[in-house]
PDB file of C-alpha atoms in Angstrom:
ATOM      1  CA  GLY U  22      -3.959   7.498   2.218  1.00  0.00           C
ATOM      2  CA  GLN U  23      -2.591   5.134   4.835  1.00  0.00           C
ATOM      3  CA  PRO U  24      -4.349   6.252   8.032  1.00  0.00           C
ATOM      4  CA  GLU U  25      -3.246   3.231  10.107  1.00  0.00           C
ATOM      5  CA  ILE U  26      -0.478   5.304  11.736  1.00  0.00           C
ATOM      6  CA  LYS U  27      -3.155   7.334  13.517  1.00  0.00           C
ATOM      7  CA  LEU U  28      -4.172   4.118  15.322  1.00  0.00           C
ATOM      8  CA  ALA U  29      -0.547   3.439  16.390  1.00  0.00           C
ATOM      9  CA  VAL U  30      -0.059   0.708  13.805  1.00  0.00           C
ATOM     10  CA  PHE U  31       1.274   0.730  10.269  1.00  0.00           C
ATOM     11  CA  ALA U  32       0.179  -0.726   6.945  1.00  0.00           C
ATOM     12  CA  PRO U  33       2.387  -3.779   6.250  1.00  0.00           C
ATOM     13  CA  ALA U  34       1.532  -4.214   2.565  1.00  0.00           C
ATOM     14  CA  ALA U  35       1.743  -0.493   1.806  1.00  0.00           C
ATOM     15  CA  SER U  36       5.084  -0.318   3.643  1.00  0.00           C
ATOM     16  CA  CYS U  37       6.412  -2.806   1.099  1.00  0.00           C
ATOM     17  CA  LEU U  38       4.633  -1.600  -2.032  1.00  0.00           C
ATOM     18  CA  LEU U  39       4.693   2.198  -1.790  1.00  0.00           C
ATOM     19  CA  PRO U  40       8.501   2.629  -1.729  1.00  0.00           C
ATOM     20  CA  GLU U  41       8.695   0.458  -4.845  1.00  0.00           C
ATOM     21  CA  ARG U  42       6.042   2.505  -6.613  1.00  0.00           C
ATOM     22  CA  ILE U  43       6.752   6.108  -5.586  1.00  0.00           C
ATOM     23  CA  GLY U  44      10.174   6.076  -3.934  1.00  0.00           C
ATOM     24  CA  GLN U  45      11.247   5.992  -0.305  1.00  0.00           C
ATOM     25  CA  ALA U  46      10.752   9.671   0.595  1.00  0.00           C
ATOM     26  CA  LYS U  47       7.233   9.987  -0.840  1.00  0.00           C
ATOM     27  CA  ALA U  48       6.247   6.634   0.633  1.00  0.00           C
ATOM     28  CA  GLU U  49       7.473   7.640   4.081  1.00  0.00           C
ATOM     29  CA  ASP U  50       5.525  10.895   3.821  1.00  0.00           C
ATOM     30  CA  LEU U  51       2.281   8.971   3.305  1.00  0.00           C
ATOM     31  CA  LEU U  52       3.047   6.103   5.688  1.00  0.00           C
ATOM     32  CA  LEU U  53       4.255   8.257   8.596  1.00  0.00           C
ATOM     33  CA  SER U  54       1.757  11.120   8.292  1.00  0.00           C
ATOM     34  CA  GLY U  55      -1.356   9.114   7.477  1.00  0.00           C
ATOM     35  CA  ARG U  56      -2.444  11.866   5.129  1.00  0.00           C
ATOM     36  CA  SER U  57      -4.494  11.226   2.006  1.00  0.00           C
ATOM     37  CA  VAL U  58      -3.700  12.566  -1.433  1.00  0.00           C
ATOM     38  CA  GLY U  59      -5.981  13.627  -4.229  1.00  0.00           C
ATOM     39  CA  ALA U  60      -5.916  12.392  -7.794  1.00  0.00           C
ATOM     40  CA  GLU U  61      -3.557  15.066  -9.117  1.00  0.00           C
ATOM     41  CA  GLU U  62      -0.964  14.518  -6.367  1.00  0.00           C
ATOM     42  CA  ALA U  63      -1.254  10.753  -6.847  1.00  0.00           C
ATOM     43  CA  LEU U  64      -0.585  11.260 -10.551  1.00  0.00           C
ATOM     44  CA  SER U  65       2.352  13.632 -10.087  1.00  0.00           C
ATOM     45  CA  SER U  66       3.960  11.349  -7.485  1.00  0.00           C
ATOM     46  CA  GLY U  67       3.678   8.269  -9.695  1.00  0.00           C
ATOM     47  CA  LEU U  68       1.190   6.530  -7.430  1.00  0.00           C
ATOM     48  CA  VAL U  69      -1.204   6.264 -10.370  1.00  0.00           C
ATOM     49  CA  ASP U  70      -0.500   6.379 -14.096  1.00  0.00           C
ATOM     50  CA  ARG U  71      -3.699   8.047 -15.235  1.00  0.00           C
ATOM     51  CA  VAL U  72      -6.574  10.087 -13.847  1.00  0.00           C
ATOM     52  CA  ASN U  73     -10.013   9.936 -15.390  1.00  0.00           C
ATOM     53  CA  GLU U  74     -13.535  10.810 -14.277  1.00  0.00           C
ATOM     54  CA  ASP U  75     -14.561   7.251 -15.190  1.00  0.00           C
ATOM     55  CA  PRO U  76     -11.583   5.009 -14.390  1.00  0.00           C
ATOM     56  CA  GLU U  77     -13.406   1.809 -15.315  1.00  0.00           C
ATOM     57  CA  ALA U  78     -14.273   3.100 -18.777  1.00  0.00           C
ATOM     58  CA  ASP U  79     -10.723   4.432 -19.176  1.00  0.00           C
ATOM     59  CA  ALA U  80      -9.274   1.028 -18.262  1.00  0.00           C
ATOM     60  CA  LEU U  81     -11.536  -0.683 -20.786  1.00  0.00           C
ATOM     61  CA  VAL U  82     -10.519   1.757 -23.532  1.00  0.00           C
ATOM     62  CA  TYR U  83      -6.845   1.111 -22.719  1.00  0.00           C
ATOM     63  CA  PHE U  84      -7.447  -2.636 -22.797  1.00  0.00           C
ATOM     64  CA  ASP U  85      -9.282  -2.489 -26.109  1.00  0.00           C
ATOM     65  CA  LYS U  86      -6.673  -0.217 -27.696  1.00  0.00           C
ATOM     66  CA  HIS U  87      -3.458  -1.797 -26.381  1.00  0.00           C
ATOM     67  CA  LEU U  88      -4.037  -5.295 -25.035  1.00  0.00           C
ATOM     68  CA  ALA U  89      -7.087  -7.011 -26.513  1.00  0.00           C
ATOM     69  CA  SER U  90      -5.378  -7.930 -29.790  1.00  0.00           C
ATOM     70  CA  ASN U  91      -2.491  -9.669 -27.981  1.00  0.00           C
ATOM     71  CA  SER U  92      -2.393 -13.278 -26.850  1.00  0.00           C
ATOM     72  CA  ALA U  93      -3.749 -13.479 -23.290  1.00  0.00           C
ATOM     73  CA  SER U  94      -1.479 -16.427 -22.599  1.00  0.00           C
ATOM     74  CA  THR U  95       1.604 -14.519 -23.728  1.00  0.00           C
ATOM     75  CA  LEU U  96       0.535 -11.409 -21.806  1.00  0.00           C
ATOM     76  CA  ARG U  97       0.352 -13.535 -18.669  1.00  0.00           C
ATOM     77  CA  PHE U  98       3.947 -14.698 -19.161  1.00  0.00           C
ATOM     78  CA  ALA U  99       5.100 -11.189 -20.067  1.00  0.00           C
ATOM     79  CA  VAL U 100       3.644  -9.867 -16.800  1.00  0.00           C
ATOM     80  CA  LEU U 101       5.357 -12.645 -14.837  1.00  0.00           C
ATOM     81  CA  ALA U 102       8.670 -11.882 -16.524  1.00  0.00           C
ATOM     82  CA  ALA U 103       8.408  -8.120 -16.101  1.00  0.00           C
ATOM     83  CA  ARG U 104       7.422  -8.339 -12.439  1.00  0.00           C
ATOM     84  CA  ASP U 105       9.557 -11.274 -11.282  1.00  0.00           C
ATOM     85  CA  GLU U 106      12.295  -9.382  -9.416  1.00  0.00           C
ATOM     86  CA  TYR U 107       9.781  -6.862  -8.045  1.00  0.00           C
ATOM     87  CA  ARG U 108       7.533  -9.684  -6.822  1.00  0.00           C
ATOM     88  CA  GLN U 109      10.411 -11.484  -5.131  1.00  0.00           C
ATOM     89  CA  ARG U 110      11.565  -8.295  -3.360  1.00  0.00           C
ATOM     90  CA  VAL U 111       8.062  -7.477  -2.140  1.00  0.00           C
ATOM     91  CA  ILE U 112       7.322 -11.026  -0.942  1.00  0.00           C
ATOM     92  CA  ALA U 113      10.586 -11.199   1.017  1.00  0.00           C
ATOM     93  CA  LYS U 114      10.059  -7.765   2.544  1.00  0.00           C
ATOM     94  CA  LEU U 115       6.425  -8.490   3.365  1.00  0.00           C
ATOM     95  CA  GLU U 116       7.426 -11.583   5.328  1.00  0.00           C
ATOM     96  CA  ARG U 117       9.868  -9.504   7.411  1.00  0.00           C
ATOM     97  CA  VAL U 118       7.383  -6.648   7.881  1.00  0.00           C
ATOM     98  CA  GLU U 119       4.566  -8.988   8.936  1.00  0.00           C
ATOM     99  CA  THR U 120       6.874 -10.529  11.547  1.00  0.00           C
ATOM    100  CA  LEU U 121       7.778  -7.039  12.802  1.00  0.00           C
ATOM    101  CA  TYR U 122       4.082  -6.138  12.961  1.00  0.00           C
ATOM    102  CA  LEU U 123       2.858  -9.270  14.713  1.00  0.00           C
ATOM    103  CA  SER U 124       5.853 -10.102  16.928  1.00  0.00           C
ATOM    104  CA  GLN U 125       6.926  -6.629  17.990  1.00  0.00           C
ATOM    105  CA  LEU U 126       4.459  -3.851  17.193  1.00  0.00           C
ATOM    106  CA  MET U 127       1.428  -5.720  18.507  1.00  0.00           C
ATOM    107  CA  GLU U 128       3.269  -6.264  21.793  1.00  0.00           C
ATOM    108  CA  THR U 129       3.276  -2.506  22.444  1.00  0.00           C
ATOM    109  CA  HIS U 130       0.724  -0.710  24.569  1.00  0.00           C
ATOM    110  CA  ASP U 131       0.007   1.987  22.001  1.00  0.00           C
ATOM    111  CA  ALA U 132      -0.754  -0.423  19.129  1.00  0.00           C
ATOM    112  CA  VAL U 133      -3.256  -2.350  21.220  1.00  0.00           C
ATOM    113  CA  GLU U 134      -4.695   0.881  22.645  1.00  0.00           C
ATOM    114  CA  GLY U 135      -5.047   2.463  19.196  1.00  0.00           C
ATOM    115  CA  LEU U 136      -6.948  -0.466  17.742  1.00  0.00           C
ATOM    116  CA  THR U 137      -9.079  -0.873  20.863  1.00  0.00           C
ATOM    117  CA  ALA U 138      -9.940   2.832  20.909  1.00  0.00           C
ATOM    118  CA  PHE U 139     -10.913   2.671  17.231  1.00  0.00           C
ATOM    119  CA  ILE U 140     -13.237  -0.272  17.831  1.00  0.00           C
ATOM    120  CA  GLU U 141     -14.710   1.434  20.891  1.00  0.00           C
ATOM    121  CA  LYS U 142     -15.048   4.735  18.967  1.00  0.00           C
ATOM    122  CA  ARG U 143     -13.093   6.761  21.507  1.00  0.00           C
ATOM    123  CA  GLN U 144      -9.884   8.768  21.674  1.00  0.00           C
ATOM    124  CA  ALA U 145      -6.765   6.696  22.262  1.00  0.00           C
ATOM    125  CA  LYS U 146      -4.643   7.307  25.358  1.00  0.00           C
ATOM    126  CA  TRP U 147      -1.049   7.049  24.166  1.00  0.00           C
ATOM    127  CA  GLU U 148       1.694   6.057  26.584  1.00  0.00           C
ATOM    128  CA  ASN U 149       4.392   6.095  23.890  1.00  0.00           C
ATOM    129  CA  ARG U 150       5.342   2.542  24.616  1.00  0.00           C
TER     130      ARG U 150
END
């Protein structure tokens, strides 16, 4: 889940990464509602690729079965090649989103109030500005 919206702020990194991973509509659902999803919904939406009671053990089995016999050096370059365009898009968007967050959102009453109320463990008083 991305509960930041309930504090009158948003999650900059998730705003850039989620649309890439699960599509715009599903990402907006999570980012705008602040709701959390369980493992099965995360799997069906494409947020995760696998669900397992022991994810660490599952990851190690996958590594041993599919990756361990490959050259680590070549895997590193293969990852860079496969993710290059994605990485460039996300970095560029993240720079714009961080500017929006810091230069505009944090100038609003509600963003400051939401974070202050959270720290003070009290209900926020929204003014919708």
